[in-house]
Short mmCIF file of C-alpha atoms in Angstrom, two decimals:
data_model
loop_
_atom_site.label_atom_id
_atom_site.label_comp_id
_atom_site.label_asym_id
_atom_site.label_seq_id
_atom_site.Cartn_x
_atom_site.Cartn_y
_atom_site.Cartn_z
CA MET A 1 -28.15 25.96 27.37
CA HIS A 2 -27.78 27.05 23.76
CA LYS A 3 -24.01 26.64 23.98
CA THR A 4 -24.46 23.11 25.30
CA VAL A 5 -26.86 22.18 22.49
CA LEU A 6 -24.53 23.71 19.89
CA ALA A 7 -21.62 21.71 21.29
CA ILE A 8 -23.65 18.48 21.01
CA LEU A 9 -24.59 19.19 17.41
CA LEU A 10 -21.04 20.14 16.45
CA ALA A 11 -19.66 16.99 18.05
CA ALA A 12 -22.22 14.84 16.22
CA THR A 13 -21.43 16.49 12.89
CA ALA A 14 -17.70 16.00 13.39
CA SER A 15 -18.23 12.35 14.29
CA ALA A 16 -20.33 11.81 11.16
CA GLY A 17 -17.65 13.22 8.89
CA GLN A 18 -14.41 12.10 10.51
CA ALA A 19 -14.95 9.00 12.63
CA ALA A 20 -13.23 5.86 11.41
CA VAL A 21 -14.63 2.35 11.71
CA GLU A 22 -12.08 -0.44 12.11
CA ILE A 23 -12.45 -4.05 10.99
CA ASP A 24 -10.00 -6.55 12.48
CA PHE A 25 -9.14 -9.76 10.63
CA ASN A 26 -7.95 -11.62 13.75
CA ASN A 27 -11.44 -12.78 14.73
CA PRO A 28 -12.63 -15.47 14.18
CA THR A 29 -9.61 -17.75 14.23
CA GLY A 30 -8.83 -21.09 12.62
CA ASN A 31 -9.92 -22.45 9.25
CA LEU A 32 -12.66 -20.15 7.89
CA GLY A 33 -13.37 -21.89 4.60
CA PRO A 34 -12.84 -20.19 1.24
CA SER A 35 -14.79 -17.04 2.13
CA HIS A 36 -15.62 -15.04 5.24
CA THR A 37 -17.50 -11.75 5.79
CA TYR A 38 -16.25 -9.36 8.46
CA THR A 39 -18.68 -6.79 9.90
CA SER A 40 -18.39 -3.69 12.06
CA GLY A 41 -21.60 -1.77 12.69
CA SER A 42 -23.38 -1.44 9.37
CA LEU A 43 -20.24 -2.01 7.29
CA SER A 44 -19.01 -5.34 5.96
CA VAL A 45 -16.25 -6.66 3.73
CA THR A 46 -15.76 -10.18 2.36
CA ALA A 47 -12.38 -11.91 2.22
CA ASN A 48 -11.82 -14.75 -0.26
CA GLY A 49 -8.93 -17.23 -0.28
CA GLN A 50 -7.43 -17.95 -3.66
CA ALA A 51 -4.56 -20.03 -5.03
CA GLY A 52 -2.50 -17.37 -6.74
CA LEU A 53 -4.01 -14.47 -8.63
CA PHE A 54 -5.76 -16.74 -11.14
CA GLY A 55 -6.24 -20.02 -9.26
CA GLY A 56 -9.27 -21.56 -7.64
CA PRO A 57 -10.57 -21.00 -4.12
CA THR A 58 -8.61 -22.04 -1.04
CA ASP A 59 -9.39 -21.81 2.67
CA LEU A 60 -8.73 -18.72 4.75
CA PHE A 61 -7.13 -18.99 8.19
CA GLY A 62 -7.62 -16.49 11.02
CA LYS A 63 -4.80 -15.91 13.53
CA ASN A 64 -4.85 -14.14 16.90
CA ASN A 65 -1.53 -15.13 18.43
CA GLY A 66 -0.41 -11.75 19.74
CA GLY A 67 2.27 -9.37 18.51
CA ASP A 68 2.34 -9.23 14.73
CA GLU A 69 0.75 -12.68 14.40
CA ASN A 70 -2.78 -11.27 14.14
CA GLY A 71 -4.81 -11.23 10.96
CA VAL A 72 -5.98 -13.49 8.18
CA GLY A 73 -3.87 -15.76 6.00
CA THR A 74 -4.50 -18.96 4.05
CA ALA A 75 -4.60 -22.62 5.04
CA ILE A 76 -2.35 -23.77 2.15
CA ASP A 77 0.81 -22.10 3.47
CA PRO A 78 3.40 -24.95 3.11
CA SER A 79 5.47 -23.44 5.94
CA GLY A 80 2.67 -24.33 8.36
CA ASP A 81 2.22 -20.70 9.47
CA ASN A 82 -1.19 -20.38 7.74
CA GLU A 83 -0.33 -17.07 6.09
CA ILE A 84 -0.36 -15.54 2.62
CA TYR A 85 2.54 -17.43 1.05
CA GLY A 86 4.92 -16.62 -1.81
CA ASP A 87 5.64 -19.29 -4.42
CA PRO A 88 9.16 -20.77 -4.29
CA LEU A 89 9.37 -20.05 -8.02
CA GLY A 90 8.77 -16.35 -7.43
CA GLY A 91 5.03 -16.00 -8.15
CA PRO A 92 2.22 -15.62 -5.64
CA TYR A 93 1.25 -18.99 -4.23
CA SER A 94 -1.75 -17.88 -2.20
CA THR A 95 -3.80 -14.71 -2.32
CA ILE A 96 -6.49 -13.01 -0.28
CA VAL A 97 -9.00 -11.08 -2.37
CA LEU A 98 -11.13 -8.48 -0.59
CA ASP A 99 -14.54 -7.69 -2.03
CA VAL A 100 -15.24 -4.09 -0.95
CA SER A 101 -18.42 -3.54 -2.99
CA ASP A 102 -20.57 -3.33 0.17
CA LEU A 103 -18.27 -0.67 1.58
CA LEU A 104 -18.56 1.43 -1.58
CA SER A 105 -22.36 1.22 -1.55
CA GLY A 106 -22.33 1.92 2.22
CA GLY A 107 -20.84 5.38 1.83
CA VAL A 108 -17.19 4.64 2.72
CA THR A 109 -15.15 7.52 1.33
CA ALA A 110 -11.67 6.25 2.22
CA ALA A 111 -10.11 2.98 3.35
CA GLN A 112 -6.76 2.00 4.84
CA PHE A 113 -5.19 -1.38 5.59
CA PHE A 114 -2.26 -2.75 7.54
CA MET A 115 -0.22 -5.93 7.22
CA GLY A 116 1.44 -8.22 9.78
CA SER A 117 4.07 -10.93 10.17
CA THR A 118 6.81 -9.19 8.18
CA THR A 119 9.37 -9.56 10.98
CA ASN A 120 12.03 -11.02 8.70
CA GLY A 121 11.60 -8.36 6.03
CA GLU A 122 8.95 -10.20 4.01
CA GLU A 123 7.31 -8.10 1.34
CA TRP A 124 3.59 -7.67 0.66
CA LEU A 125 1.89 -6.39 -2.49
CA VAL A 126 -1.56 -4.99 -3.27
CA TRP A 127 -3.20 -5.64 -6.65
CA THR A 128 -6.24 -4.24 -8.45
CA GLN A 129 -8.02 -5.61 -11.50
CA CYS A 130 -7.08 -4.08 -14.83
CA THR A 131 -9.73 -1.78 -16.25
CA GLY A 132 -11.46 -3.32 -19.25
CA THR A 133 -9.17 -6.36 -19.39
CA PRO A 134 -10.44 -9.71 -18.08
CA ASN A 135 -8.14 -12.03 -16.10
CA CYS A 136 -5.71 -9.23 -15.43
CA TRP A 137 -4.33 -7.83 -12.16
CA ILE A 138 -1.95 -4.91 -11.74
CA SER A 139 0.29 -3.69 -8.91
CA GLU A 140 1.77 -0.22 -9.28
CA ALA A 141 4.97 1.14 -7.78
CA GLY A 142 4.34 2.04 -4.17
CA TRP A 143 1.65 -0.60 -3.64
CA SER A 144 4.03 -2.78 -1.65
CA GLY A 145 6.08 -2.72 1.53
CA THR A 146 7.85 -4.64 4.26
CA ASP A 147 6.35 -2.87 7.27
CA GLU A 148 3.76 -4.21 9.70
CA GLY A 149 1.09 -2.49 11.78
CA ILE A 150 1.27 0.70 9.69
CA TRP A 151 -1.83 2.05 7.94
CA HIS A 152 -1.73 2.47 4.16
CA ASP A 153 -4.39 3.82 1.79
CA LEU A 154 -6.08 1.25 -0.39
CA PRO A 155 -5.01 2.52 -3.82
CA GLU A 156 -7.46 4.25 -6.15
CA TRP A 157 -10.33 3.93 -3.68
CA GLY A 158 -13.71 4.19 -5.39
CA SER A 159 -12.47 2.78 -8.69
CA HIS A 160 -12.21 -0.91 -7.73
CA SER A 161 -14.45 -3.39 -5.94
CA LEU A 162 -11.74 -6.06 -5.55
CA TYR A 163 -8.27 -5.86 -3.99
CA ALA A 164 -5.78 -8.76 -3.90
CA PHE A 165 -3.01 -9.18 -1.32
CA THR A 166 0.03 -11.40 -1.97
CA ALA A 167 3.44 -12.07 -0.45
CA GLY A 168 6.23 -10.54 -2.46
CA GLY A 169 8.92 -13.14 -2.80
CA ALA A 170 9.88 -16.78 -2.77
CA GLY A 171 9.08 -18.48 0.51
CA GLN A 172 7.83 -15.29 2.16
CA ASN A 173 4.59 -15.16 4.14
CA VAL A 174 2.53 -12.27 5.54
CA LEU A 175 -0.86 -11.55 7.13
CA LEU A 176 -3.62 -9.09 6.27
CA GLY A 177 -4.27 -7.34 9.58
CA GLY A 178 -7.24 -5.00 9.30
CA LEU A 179 -9.09 -2.11 7.68
CA SER A 180 -9.85 1.44 8.81
CA LEU A 181 -12.86 2.96 7.07
CA THR A 182 -14.05 6.56 6.83
CA THR A 183 -17.72 7.01 6.02
CA SER A 184 -19.92 10.00 5.24
CA VAL A 185 -22.98 8.20 6.63
CA PRO A 186 -23.47 8.71 10.41
CA GLU A 187 -23.44 5.58 12.54
CA PRO A 188 -26.49 4.92 14.83
CA ALA A 189 -24.73 6.43 17.87
CA THR A 190 -24.12 9.63 15.93
CA TRP A 191 -27.76 9.83 14.89
CA ALA A 192 -28.77 9.43 18.54
CA MET A 193 -26.49 12.28 19.55
CA MET A 194 -27.89 14.52 16.82
CA LEU A 195 -31.49 13.75 17.80
CA LEU A 196 -30.64 14.51 21.44
CA GLY A 197 -29.21 17.85 20.39
CA PHE A 198 -32.24 18.79 18.27
CA GLY A 199 -34.57 17.75 21.08
CA ALA A 200 -32.70 19.83 23.63
CA MET A 201 -32.77 22.80 21.26
CA GLY A 202 -36.53 22.46 20.89
CA VAL A 203 -37.04 22.43 24.67
CA ALA A 204 -34.80 25.50 25.04
CA CYS A 205 -36.75 27.41 22.40
CA ARG A 206 -40.10 26.58 24.01
CA ARG A 207 -38.85 27.71 27.40
CA ARG A 208 -37.54 30.96 25.96
CA ARG A 209 -40.83 31.69 24.20
CA ARG A 210 -42.77 31.00 27.42
CA THR A 211 -40.49 33.33 29.42
CA THR A 212 -40.87 36.11 26.89
CA VAL A 213 -44.67 35.90 26.85
CA THR A 214 -45.08 35.94 30.63
CA GLN A 215 -42.49 38.59 31.42
CA PRO A 216 -44.17 41.55 33.22
CA GLN A 217 -44.31 44.85 31.38
CA VAL A 218 -42.43 47.69 32.99
CA ALA A 219 -44.39 50.96 33.00
#
């Protein structure tokens, strides 16, 4: 009995420290307006559509078309694909900015993302706001790629509340696919498992005490 209870508690503790929560950007679909909040359990993140890194708001567009055509893009993609689109002149034409402040306050200790729709070798880039400098975004070496469906760490997690995602080159378009979040705060199911384990341990202890008290003495 004690081994069973210990196994329950160990499993709950491992789940609390290591379990990842995933947020998919392929639901809902269609025009989402300039902002949409995605939620999984107690965690939420808000995506904002933006015209370039410094432009005004633009509508998001959710896609769930199978394969690599799953995720969130923008409704101003001139190619008609409703994705994050690169300016023909070489600068970012549309941008998705993620506000992760709720994740930081919710105890998320690490976050990863993946991109989609890079079949033709389109490049994506991740940007963070410059520290202490208004109207400034920065993308470091290594914060870009041409892969799809592969998890990457959000850079410098814990130091930024906003992350921007752009397409890398002229006429290119990509999708933001999803997030994987690691939290130090147990989810409700983990709490239930822990309470079950503590309750079972209490019953076992009471039974053991009762057996010890009533055991006959051997002369």
